[in-house]
Amino acid sequence: MLENWIVVPTCLPLVRRRCHACASERFRASGKFRVNANHKLIDAWLLALCTACGETAKLTVLERTTVRSVRPDLLDRLHDNDPGLTTELLQDPAVRRRNRIALDWDGAWHLDTGGSDHLDREVIDVSVYFAARIPVRPVRLIAEGCALSRAEVERLITEGKLVSAVRLSGRLSGDFTFTLKR
């Protein structure tokens, strides 16, 4: 029987970027936007607050863009400080690249295994789904979902009792499946 596990975000991730005021490297997205129009051009920023000193950083969303080229629903969401838009923009690789930021997902996600009835079976087939692009080590997910230590999971991989079509070392942020034989 195929088990379905889901990696679910519990809150917004922290933004990794150096603070100019205190040299901290963590910012919390405030969920607020600043929009500035100059004649026919518009700029928009997502505001983020330093977790150490509270300094505000502006993450560029739109830069010197003609107002007519911006979708009206996007403008409305910017003006309304839409929390869903904050989530979408932090997930957008173009926004992260433009602002030279990375996301820190530590403590911002949770693994939903649907219960513990799989723990006593000899063989389990699991399909892992990501509700958001959260980079997580598969070894950590499997250890948490199967109530094993990470060293035990590594040993099972080495012995060939834990197999997957994807590489289980490193980080993944996309769906994958694995089979565990105890």
Short mmCIF file of C-alpha atoms in Angstrom, two decimals:
data_model
loop_
_atom_site.label_atom_id
_atom_site.label_comp_id
_atom_site.label_asym_id
_atom_site.label_seq_id
_atom_site.Cartn_x
_atom_site.Cartn_y
_atom_site.Cartn_z
CA MET A 1 0.00 0.00 0.00
CA LEU A 2 1.37 3.42 -1.01
CA GLU A 3 1.67 5.93 1.83
CA ASN A 4 1.35 9.66 1.09
CA TRP A 5 3.43 12.08 3.11
CA ILE A 6 3.15 15.84 2.67
CA VAL A 7 5.75 18.48 3.56
CA VAL A 8 3.68 21.50 4.58
CA PRO A 9 4.90 25.03 5.36
CA THR A 10 3.83 26.22 8.82
CA CYS A 11 4.94 29.84 8.41
CA LEU A 12 6.94 32.06 6.08
CA PRO A 13 10.62 31.21 5.86
CA LEU A 14 13.26 33.67 7.02
CA VAL A 15 15.11 35.61 4.35
CA ARG A 16 18.87 35.16 4.36
CA ARG A 17 20.53 38.47 3.54
CA ARG A 18 23.14 40.56 5.34
CA CYS A 19 21.82 43.47 7.39
CA HIS A 20 23.65 46.74 6.73
CA ALA A 21 23.01 47.99 10.26
CA CYS A 22 24.04 45.07 12.48
CA ALA A 23 25.58 42.36 10.21
CA SER A 24 22.83 39.85 11.07
CA GLU A 25 21.90 37.51 8.23
CA ARG A 26 18.21 36.87 8.90
CA PHE A 27 15.18 38.93 7.92
CA ARG A 28 11.49 38.28 8.49
CA ALA A 29 9.14 39.22 5.66
CA SER A 30 6.71 41.78 7.07
CA GLY A 31 3.96 41.05 4.55
CA LYS A 32 3.84 44.74 3.67
CA PHE A 33 4.61 46.25 0.29
CA ARG A 34 5.78 49.70 -0.70
CA VAL A 35 4.63 50.91 -4.11
CA ASN A 36 6.00 54.07 -5.70
CA ALA A 37 4.85 55.49 -9.03
CA ASN A 38 6.73 58.13 -10.96
CA HIS A 39 4.72 59.28 -13.98
CA LYS A 40 4.20 56.10 -16.05
CA LEU A 41 6.77 53.99 -14.21
CA ILE A 42 6.20 51.97 -11.05
CA ASP A 43 8.46 50.40 -8.43
CA ALA A 44 7.32 47.90 -5.79
CA TRP A 45 9.17 46.34 -2.87
CA LEU A 46 8.41 43.69 -0.29
CA LEU A 47 9.52 44.96 3.12
CA ALA A 48 11.53 42.68 5.41
CA LEU A 49 12.67 43.34 8.97
CA CYS A 50 16.01 42.29 10.44
CA THR A 51 15.45 39.70 13.17
CA ALA A 52 18.24 41.22 15.29
CA CYS A 53 17.84 45.01 15.06
CA GLY A 54 14.53 45.55 13.23
CA GLU A 55 16.12 47.44 10.32
CA THR A 56 13.92 47.44 7.20
CA ALA A 57 15.18 46.02 3.91
CA LYS A 58 13.35 46.42 0.61
CA LEU A 59 13.20 43.38 -1.66
CA THR A 60 12.55 44.52 -5.24
CA VAL A 61 9.40 43.14 -6.84
CA LEU A 62 8.97 45.62 -9.71
CA GLU A 63 11.62 48.05 -10.88
CA ARG A 64 10.99 50.95 -13.28
CA THR A 65 8.13 49.04 -14.91
CA THR A 66 5.50 50.77 -17.02
CA VAL A 67 2.20 50.82 -15.16
CA ARG A 68 0.26 49.50 -18.17
CA SER A 69 2.39 46.34 -18.28
CA VAL A 70 1.50 45.37 -14.67
CA ARG A 71 -1.56 43.16 -14.29
CA PRO A 72 -4.35 45.03 -12.46
CA ASP A 73 -4.89 42.15 -10.03
CA LEU A 74 -1.18 42.26 -9.09
CA LEU A 75 -1.42 46.00 -8.42
CA ASP A 76 -4.49 45.43 -6.23
CA ARG A 77 -2.71 42.71 -4.28
CA LEU A 78 0.35 44.96 -3.77
CA HIS A 79 -1.82 47.83 -2.51
CA ASP A 80 -3.79 45.47 -0.23
CA ASN A 81 -0.61 43.92 1.29
CA ASP A 82 -1.89 40.47 0.30
CA PRO A 83 -0.19 37.83 2.52
CA GLY A 84 -0.60 35.22 -0.24
CA LEU A 85 1.41 37.44 -2.58
CA THR A 86 4.22 37.58 -0.02
CA THR A 87 4.36 33.78 -0.05
CA GLU A 88 4.29 33.63 -3.86
CA LEU A 89 7.04 36.23 -4.25
CA LEU A 90 9.35 34.56 -1.73
CA GLN A 91 8.93 31.30 -3.68
CA ASP A 92 9.65 33.02 -7.03
CA PRO A 93 13.21 32.21 -8.17
CA ALA A 94 13.39 35.44 -10.23
CA VAL A 95 12.67 37.58 -7.15
CA ARG A 96 15.23 35.65 -5.08
CA ARG A 97 17.87 35.98 -7.81
CA ARG A 98 17.21 39.71 -8.37
CA ASN A 99 17.55 40.44 -4.65
CA ARG A 100 20.38 37.95 -4.06
CA ILE A 101 18.57 36.26 -1.19
CA ALA A 102 18.07 32.70 -0.01
CA LEU A 103 15.33 31.31 2.19
CA ASP A 104 15.88 29.71 5.58
CA TRP A 105 13.18 27.05 6.09
CA ASP A 106 14.44 25.80 9.48
CA GLY A 107 11.40 25.39 11.73
CA ALA A 108 9.02 26.67 9.03
CA TRP A 109 7.69 23.31 7.80
CA HIS A 110 6.12 20.15 9.13
CA LEU A 111 5.85 16.57 7.82
CA ASP A 112 2.32 15.13 7.70
CA THR A 113 2.55 11.32 7.51
CA GLY A 114 -1.14 10.65 8.09
CA GLY A 115 -0.53 8.63 11.25
CA SER A 116 1.85 6.00 12.57
CA ASP A 117 0.24 2.79 11.25
CA HIS A 118 3.14 2.31 8.80
CA LEU A 119 5.77 2.01 11.54
CA ASP A 120 5.22 -1.72 12.19
CA ARG A 121 5.14 -2.95 8.56
CA GLU A 122 8.07 -4.80 6.98
CA VAL A 123 7.90 -2.98 3.64
CA ILE A 124 6.51 0.49 3.05
CA ASP A 125 6.19 2.42 -0.19
CA VAL A 126 5.99 6.16 0.38
CA SER A 127 5.25 9.03 -1.96
CA VAL A 128 6.42 12.38 -0.58
CA TYR A 129 4.70 15.56 -1.83
CA PHE A 130 5.80 19.13 -1.22
CA ALA A 131 3.07 21.75 -0.71
CA ALA A 132 5.73 24.41 -1.37
CA ARG A 133 9.28 24.35 -2.72
CA ILE A 134 10.94 23.64 0.61
CA PRO A 135 14.49 22.27 0.31
CA VAL A 136 14.79 19.40 2.80
CA ARG A 137 17.18 16.50 3.13
CA PRO A 138 15.31 13.27 2.27
CA VAL A 139 17.27 11.44 4.97
CA ARG A 140 15.82 13.85 7.55
CA LEU A 141 12.26 13.38 6.22
CA ILE A 142 12.55 9.60 6.24
CA ALA A 143 14.08 9.59 9.73
CA GLU A 144 11.29 11.80 11.05
CA GLY A 145 8.49 9.94 9.26
CA CYS A 146 9.69 6.46 10.23
CA ALA A 147 10.83 7.32 13.77
CA LEU A 148 14.44 6.37 12.99
CA SER A 149 17.74 8.11 13.59
CA ARG A 150 19.48 9.70 10.63
CA ALA A 151 22.38 7.28 11.09
CA GLU A 152 19.94 4.36 10.87
CA VAL A 153 18.48 5.77 7.64
CA GLU A 154 22.01 6.16 6.21
CA ARG A 155 22.75 2.54 7.16
CA LEU A 156 19.55 1.33 5.43
CA ILE A 157 20.56 3.21 2.27
CA THR A 158 24.03 1.66 2.35
CA GLU A 159 22.57 -1.84 2.84
CA GLY A 160 20.14 -1.33 -0.06
CA LYS A 161 17.06 -1.63 2.15
CA LEU A 162 16.02 1.95 1.40
CA VAL A 163 15.77 2.68 -2.31
CA SER A 164 14.50 5.54 -4.42
CA ALA A 165 14.67 6.74 -8.01
CA VAL A 166 16.15 10.02 -6.76
CA ARG A 167 19.42 10.59 -4.93
CA LEU A 168 18.67 10.61 -1.20
CA SER A 169 21.76 12.61 -0.22
CA GLY A 170 21.68 16.38 -0.49
CA ARG A 171 18.48 18.41 -0.53
CA LEU A 172 15.25 18.00 -2.50
CA SER A 173 12.30 20.33 -2.93
CA GLY A 174 10.34 18.23 -5.39
CA ASP A 175 8.11 15.19 -5.00
CA PHE A 176 9.76 11.76 -4.77
CA THR A 177 9.01 8.16 -3.77
CA PHE A 178 10.97 5.59 -1.83
CA THR A 179 10.65 2.00 -0.61
CA LEU A 180 11.84 0.88 2.82
CA LYS A 181 12.41 -2.82 3.63
CA ARG A 182 13.13 -3.59 7.28
#
